[in-house]
Amino acid sequence: MKSSLLLALGSAALTLTALGVTAQAQLMRGHDSNAPVNFSADRIEVQDRADRVLVSGNVHVTQADLTLDSTRMTVAYRNAGGIQIDRIDAAGNVRIVRQGDTARGDVAIYDLNAKIITLLGNVELMQQGNRLTGGRLTMDLNTGRSTVDGRAAAGAGGTTTSSGGRVSGTFTVPQRESK
């Protein structure tokens, strides 16, 4: 009994290490960040002189098999012989979904040049029944590596959000036959 409990705790610790603070999450592995970005919303305002687009109300963005939903969004671009999106800042009930995996947060920053998506404030990552929560989630589209930490983060309007400085999670355990 004692050895099986230690084995289970060891297995959980390995899972926590693999999926916890430095999560080798598959959410973004293989995502095509060069695919066209399509969006729809209740309102779109183009600010040509500032090289940005303000999008608000039921914002829905797709890029390849990734979707990003939020209340509002700012798209920064440059016009270099054609429109090139550099960065997307989303705020308000941000949700990113890819292949059934979901990440949520208060604010998201998608740097298309660096190929990094960062979610800030009340972050939650759900993958195949596993759940992680924290203050910040960073998803590197180059490596497919995601990192969750509990640090407080600056949110929209300069507000500060925090998850108590800790990462917490729930991991599913495969059902094993009793011996």
PDB file of C-alpha atoms in Angstrom:
ATOM      1  CA  MET A   1       0.000   0.000   0.000  1.00  0.00           C
ATOM      2  CA  LYS A   2       2.740   2.438   1.028  1.00  0.00           C
ATOM      3  CA  SER A   3       4.875   1.692  -2.070  1.00  0.00           C
ATOM      4  CA  SER A   4       1.902   2.100  -4.436  1.00  0.00           C
ATOM      5  CA  LEU A   5       1.083   5.460  -2.802  1.00  0.00           C
ATOM      6  CA  LEU A   6       4.701   6.580  -3.207  1.00  0.00           C
ATOM      7  CA  LEU A   7       4.649   5.393  -6.823  1.00  0.00           C
ATOM      8  CA  ALA A   8       1.422   7.326  -7.468  1.00  0.00           C
ATOM      9  CA  LEU A   9       2.867  10.459  -5.818  1.00  0.00           C
ATOM     10  CA  GLY A  10       6.060  10.081  -7.851  1.00  0.00           C
ATOM     11  CA  SER A  11       4.012   9.717 -11.020  1.00  0.00           C
ATOM     12  CA  ALA A  12       1.945  12.785 -10.103  1.00  0.00           C
ATOM     13  CA  ALA A  13       5.134  14.760  -9.423  1.00  0.00           C
ATOM     14  CA  LEU A  14       6.516  13.775 -12.837  1.00  0.00           C
ATOM     15  CA  THR A  15       3.229  14.795 -14.442  1.00  0.00           C
ATOM     16  CA  LEU A  16       3.288  18.080 -12.521  1.00  0.00           C
ATOM     17  CA  THR A  17       6.844  18.728 -13.629  1.00  0.00           C
ATOM     18  CA  ALA A  18       5.991  17.895 -17.242  1.00  0.00           C
ATOM     19  CA  LEU A  19       2.721  19.818 -17.325  1.00  0.00           C
ATOM     20  CA  GLY A  20       3.011  22.281 -14.463  1.00  0.00           C
ATOM     21  CA  VAL A  21       5.187  25.326 -14.127  1.00  0.00           C
ATOM     22  CA  THR A  22       7.002  24.609 -17.389  1.00  0.00           C
ATOM     23  CA  ALA A  23       4.292  22.900 -19.353  1.00  0.00           C
ATOM     24  CA  GLN A  24       5.258  21.108 -22.545  1.00  0.00           C
ATOM     25  CA  ALA A  25       1.780  21.927 -23.808  1.00  0.00           C
ATOM     26  CA  GLN A  26       0.686  20.820 -27.233  1.00  0.00           C
ATOM     27  CA  LEU A  27      -1.774  23.721 -27.580  1.00  0.00           C
ATOM     28  CA  MET A  28       0.426  25.565 -30.064  1.00  0.00           C
ATOM     29  CA  ARG A  29       2.719  22.865 -31.414  1.00  0.00           C
ATOM     30  CA  GLY A  30       2.634  23.003 -35.202  1.00  0.00           C
ATOM     31  CA  HIS A  31       0.490  26.158 -35.429  1.00  0.00           C
ATOM     32  CA  ASP A  32       0.944  28.044 -38.729  1.00  0.00           C
ATOM     33  CA  SER A  33       1.501  31.621 -37.524  1.00  0.00           C
ATOM     34  CA  ASN A  34       2.002  32.708 -41.142  1.00  0.00           C
ATOM     35  CA  ALA A  35      -1.570  31.791 -42.108  1.00  0.00           C
ATOM     36  CA  PRO A  36      -4.010  34.627 -42.885  1.00  0.00           C
ATOM     37  CA  VAL A  37      -5.745  36.238 -39.903  1.00  0.00           C
ATOM     38  CA  ASN A  38      -9.532  36.508 -40.318  1.00  0.00           C
ATOM     39  CA  PHE A  39     -11.721  38.428 -37.897  1.00  0.00           C
ATOM     40  CA  SER A  40     -15.291  39.506 -37.295  1.00  0.00           C
ATOM     41  CA  ALA A  41     -16.817  41.814 -34.701  1.00  0.00           C
ATOM     42  CA  ASP A  42     -19.705  44.145 -33.993  1.00  0.00           C
ATOM     43  CA  ARG A  43     -17.544  47.202 -34.704  1.00  0.00           C
ATOM     44  CA  ILE A  44     -14.277  47.808 -36.541  1.00  0.00           C
ATOM     45  CA  GLU A  45     -12.449  51.146 -36.636  1.00  0.00           C
ATOM     46  CA  VAL A  46      -9.420  51.557 -38.901  1.00  0.00           C
ATOM     47  CA  GLN A  47      -6.903  54.181 -37.759  1.00  0.00           C
ATOM     48  CA  ASP A  48      -4.627  54.437 -40.811  1.00  0.00           C
ATOM     49  CA  ARG A  49      -2.388  57.196 -39.440  1.00  0.00           C
ATOM     50  CA  ALA A  50      -1.679  55.125 -36.326  1.00  0.00           C
ATOM     51  CA  ASP A  51      -1.345  51.849 -38.289  1.00  0.00           C
ATOM     52  CA  ARG A  52      -3.882  50.069 -36.122  1.00  0.00           C
ATOM     53  CA  VAL A  53      -7.378  48.647 -36.168  1.00  0.00           C
ATOM     54  CA  LEU A  54      -9.682  48.733 -33.142  1.00  0.00           C
ATOM     55  CA  VAL A  55     -12.137  45.855 -33.032  1.00  0.00           C
ATOM     56  CA  SER A  56     -14.898  45.531 -30.434  1.00  0.00           C
ATOM     57  CA  GLY A  57     -17.991  43.551 -29.544  1.00  0.00           C
ATOM     58  CA  ASN A  58     -18.009  39.765 -29.878  1.00  0.00           C
ATOM     59  CA  VAL A  59     -14.583  39.694 -31.484  1.00  0.00           C
ATOM     60  CA  HIS A  60     -13.806  36.397 -33.219  1.00  0.00           C
ATOM     61  CA  VAL A  61     -10.408  35.819 -34.852  1.00  0.00           C
ATOM     62  CA  THR A  62      -9.187  32.739 -36.683  1.00  0.00           C
ATOM     63  CA  GLN A  63      -5.752  31.817 -37.951  1.00  0.00           C
ATOM     64  CA  ALA A  64      -5.452  28.330 -39.422  1.00  0.00           C
ATOM     65  CA  ASP A  65      -7.009  26.030 -36.760  1.00  0.00           C
ATOM     66  CA  LEU A  66      -6.646  28.559 -33.907  1.00  0.00           C
ATOM     67  CA  THR A  67      -9.501  30.768 -32.700  1.00  0.00           C
ATOM     68  CA  LEU A  68      -9.265  33.773 -30.410  1.00  0.00           C
ATOM     69  CA  ASP A  69     -12.385  35.353 -28.909  1.00  0.00           C
ATOM     70  CA  SER A  70     -12.532  38.508 -26.786  1.00  0.00           C
ATOM     71  CA  THR A  71     -14.561  41.610 -26.021  1.00  0.00           C
ATOM     72  CA  ARG A  72     -12.173  44.017 -27.750  1.00  0.00           C
ATOM     73  CA  MET A  73      -8.932  43.947 -29.674  1.00  0.00           C
ATOM     74  CA  THR A  74      -6.274  46.242 -31.093  1.00  0.00           C
ATOM     75  CA  VAL A  75      -4.414  45.081 -34.197  1.00  0.00           C
ATOM     76  CA  ALA A  76      -1.088  46.824 -34.875  1.00  0.00           C
ATOM     77  CA  TYR A  77       0.155  46.588 -38.439  1.00  0.00           C
ATOM     78  CA  ARG A  78       2.557  48.155 -40.893  1.00  0.00           C
ATOM     79  CA  ASN A  79       2.005  48.927 -44.522  1.00  0.00           C
ATOM     80  CA  ALA A  80       5.161  47.741 -46.242  1.00  0.00           C
ATOM     81  CA  GLY A  81       3.932  47.062 -49.764  1.00  0.00           C
ATOM     82  CA  GLY A  82       0.927  45.343 -48.174  1.00  0.00           C
ATOM     83  CA  ILE A  83      -0.581  45.034 -44.720  1.00  0.00           C
ATOM     84  CA  GLN A  84       1.573  43.044 -42.270  1.00  0.00           C
ATOM     85  CA  ILE A  85       0.108  42.397 -38.830  1.00  0.00           C
ATOM     86  CA  ASP A  86       2.729  42.761 -36.104  1.00  0.00           C
ATOM     87  CA  ARG A  87       0.714  42.380 -32.912  1.00  0.00           C
ATOM     88  CA  ILE A  88      -2.774  41.631 -31.639  1.00  0.00           C
ATOM     89  CA  ASP A  89      -3.783  42.808 -28.152  1.00  0.00           C
ATOM     90  CA  ALA A  90      -7.043  41.308 -26.895  1.00  0.00           C
ATOM     91  CA  ALA A  91      -8.881  42.178 -23.680  1.00  0.00           C
ATOM     92  CA  GLY A  92     -12.025  41.044 -21.922  1.00  0.00           C
ATOM     93  CA  ASN A  93     -12.949  37.368 -21.586  1.00  0.00           C
ATOM     94  CA  VAL A  94     -10.114  36.212 -23.816  1.00  0.00           C
ATOM     95  CA  ARG A  95     -10.382  32.618 -24.977  1.00  0.00           C
ATOM     96  CA  ILE A  96      -7.975  30.802 -27.295  1.00  0.00           C
ATOM     97  CA  VAL A  97      -8.974  27.394 -28.667  1.00  0.00           C
ATOM     98  CA  ARG A  98      -7.015  24.954 -30.789  1.00  0.00           C
ATOM     99  CA  GLN A  99      -7.864  21.307 -31.422  1.00  0.00           C
ATOM    100  CA  GLY A 100     -10.087  21.071 -28.335  1.00  0.00           C
ATOM    101  CA  ASP A 101      -7.540  22.641 -25.958  1.00  0.00           C
ATOM    102  CA  THR A 102      -8.507  25.974 -24.380  1.00  0.00           C
ATOM    103  CA  ALA A 103      -6.596  28.841 -22.768  1.00  0.00           C
ATOM    104  CA  ARG A 104      -8.386  31.724 -21.034  1.00  0.00           C
ATOM    105  CA  GLY A 105      -7.280  34.996 -19.472  1.00  0.00           C
ATOM    106  CA  ASP A 106      -8.134  38.658 -18.963  1.00  0.00           C
ATOM    107  CA  VAL A 107      -5.669  39.954 -21.566  1.00  0.00           C
ATOM    108  CA  ALA A 108      -3.771  38.365 -24.472  1.00  0.00           C
ATOM    109  CA  ILE A 109      -0.841  39.676 -26.481  1.00  0.00           C
ATOM    110  CA  TYR A 110      -0.043  37.871 -29.722  1.00  0.00           C
ATOM    111  CA  ASP A 111       3.317  38.985 -31.108  1.00  0.00           C
ATOM    112  CA  LEU A 112       3.242  37.637 -34.655  1.00  0.00           C
ATOM    113  CA  ASN A 113       6.898  38.536 -35.307  1.00  0.00           C
ATOM    114  CA  ALA A 114       8.257  36.716 -32.234  1.00  0.00           C
ATOM    115  CA  LYS A 115       5.531  34.036 -32.580  1.00  0.00           C
ATOM    116  CA  ILE A 116       4.613  34.264 -28.888  1.00  0.00           C
ATOM    117  CA  ILE A 117       1.173  34.504 -27.281  1.00  0.00           C
ATOM    118  CA  THR A 118       1.014  35.728 -23.686  1.00  0.00           C
ATOM    119  CA  LEU A 119      -2.148  35.587 -21.562  1.00  0.00           C
ATOM    120  CA  LEU A 120      -2.295  37.669 -18.397  1.00  0.00           C
ATOM    121  CA  GLY A 121      -4.614  37.677 -15.403  1.00  0.00           C
ATOM    122  CA  ASN A 122      -6.803  34.822 -14.167  1.00  0.00           C
ATOM    123  CA  VAL A 123      -5.175  32.421 -16.614  1.00  0.00           C
ATOM    124  CA  GLU A 124      -6.581  28.934 -17.127  1.00  0.00           C
ATOM    125  CA  LEU A 125      -5.202  26.243 -19.450  1.00  0.00           C
ATOM    126  CA  MET A 126      -7.390  23.196 -20.157  1.00  0.00           C
ATOM    127  CA  GLN A 127      -5.989  20.202 -22.030  1.00  0.00           C
ATOM    128  CA  GLN A 128      -7.539  16.743 -22.240  1.00  0.00           C
ATOM    129  CA  GLY A 129      -9.084  16.939 -18.762  1.00  0.00           C
ATOM    130  CA  ASN A 130      -6.013  18.576 -17.187  1.00  0.00           C
ATOM    131  CA  ARG A 131      -6.344  22.120 -15.820  1.00  0.00           C
ATOM    132  CA  LEU A 132      -3.727  24.693 -14.805  1.00  0.00           C
ATOM    133  CA  THR A 133      -4.395  28.155 -13.368  1.00  0.00           C
ATOM    134  CA  GLY A 134      -2.022  31.014 -12.727  1.00  0.00           C
ATOM    135  CA  GLY A 135      -1.253  34.650 -13.366  1.00  0.00           C
ATOM    136  CA  ARG A 136       0.472  34.380 -16.730  1.00  0.00           C
ATOM    137  CA  LEU A 137       0.664  31.869 -19.582  1.00  0.00           C
ATOM    138  CA  THR A 138       3.295  32.192 -22.294  1.00  0.00           C
ATOM    139  CA  MET A 139       2.929  30.059 -25.437  1.00  0.00           C
ATOM    140  CA  ASP A 140       5.926  29.902 -27.766  1.00  0.00           C
ATOM    141  CA  LEU A 141       4.703  28.995 -31.250  1.00  0.00           C
ATOM    142  CA  ASN A 142       8.282  28.266 -32.366  1.00  0.00           C
ATOM    143  CA  THR A 143       8.841  25.459 -29.865  1.00  0.00           C
ATOM    144  CA  GLY A 144       5.297  24.518 -28.812  1.00  0.00           C
ATOM    145  CA  ARG A 145       6.349  25.087 -25.194  1.00  0.00           C
ATOM    146  CA  SER A 146       3.929  26.760 -22.782  1.00  0.00           C
ATOM    147  CA  THR A 147       4.815  28.153 -19.377  1.00  0.00           C
ATOM    148  CA  VAL A 148       2.360  29.013 -16.602  1.00  0.00           C
ATOM    149  CA  ASP A 149       3.458  31.073 -13.623  1.00  0.00           C
ATOM    150  CA  GLY A 150       1.691  32.740 -10.731  1.00  0.00           C
ATOM    151  CA  ARG A 151       3.150  36.204 -11.086  1.00  0.00           C
ATOM    152  CA  ALA A 152       0.885  39.212 -10.946  1.00  0.00           C
ATOM    153  CA  ALA A 153       0.533  40.915 -14.296  1.00  0.00           C
ATOM    154  CA  ALA A 154      -0.472  44.334 -15.532  1.00  0.00           C
ATOM    155  CA  GLY A 155      -3.895  44.131 -17.114  1.00  0.00           C
ATOM    156  CA  ALA A 156      -5.938  46.411 -19.332  1.00  0.00           C
ATOM    157  CA  GLY A 157      -6.125  50.001 -18.134  1.00  0.00           C
ATOM    158  CA  GLY A 158      -3.099  49.571 -15.850  1.00  0.00           C
ATOM    159  CA  THR A 159      -4.903  47.346 -13.362  1.00  0.00           C
ATOM    160  CA  THR A 160      -2.919  44.653 -11.622  1.00  0.00           C
ATOM    161  CA  THR A 161      -4.191  41.109 -11.478  1.00  0.00           C
ATOM    162  CA  SER A 162      -2.837  38.246  -9.444  1.00  0.00           C
ATOM    163  CA  SER A 163      -3.611  34.614  -8.824  1.00  0.00           C
ATOM    164  CA  GLY A 164      -2.035  34.694  -5.391  1.00  0.00           C
ATOM    165  CA  GLY A 165       1.436  34.114  -6.824  1.00  0.00           C
ATOM    166  CA  ARG A 166       0.938  30.383  -7.248  1.00  0.00           C
ATOM    167  CA  VAL A 167       0.165  27.968 -10.028  1.00  0.00           C
ATOM    168  CA  SER A 168      -2.424  25.321  -9.276  1.00  0.00           C
ATOM    169  CA  GLY A 169      -3.661  22.416 -11.295  1.00  0.00           C
ATOM    170  CA  THR A 170      -5.717  19.297 -11.558  1.00  0.00           C
ATOM    171  CA  PHE A 171      -4.400  16.385 -13.563  1.00  0.00           C
ATOM    172  CA  THR A 172      -6.356  13.366 -14.668  1.00  0.00           C
ATOM    173  CA  VAL A 173      -4.948  10.038 -13.607  1.00  0.00           C
ATOM    174  CA  PRO A 174      -5.502   6.977 -15.785  1.00  0.00           C
ATOM    175  CA  GLN A 175      -7.596   4.324 -14.094  1.00  0.00           C
ATOM    176  CA  ARG A 176      -5.449   1.436 -13.014  1.00  0.00           C
ATOM    177  CA  GLU A 177      -6.450  -2.034 -12.082  1.00  0.00           C
ATOM    178  CA  SER A 178      -6.352  -2.734  -8.317  1.00  0.00           C
ATOM    179  CA  LYS A 179      -3.974  -5.457  -7.186  1.00  0.00           C
TER     180      LYS A 179
END
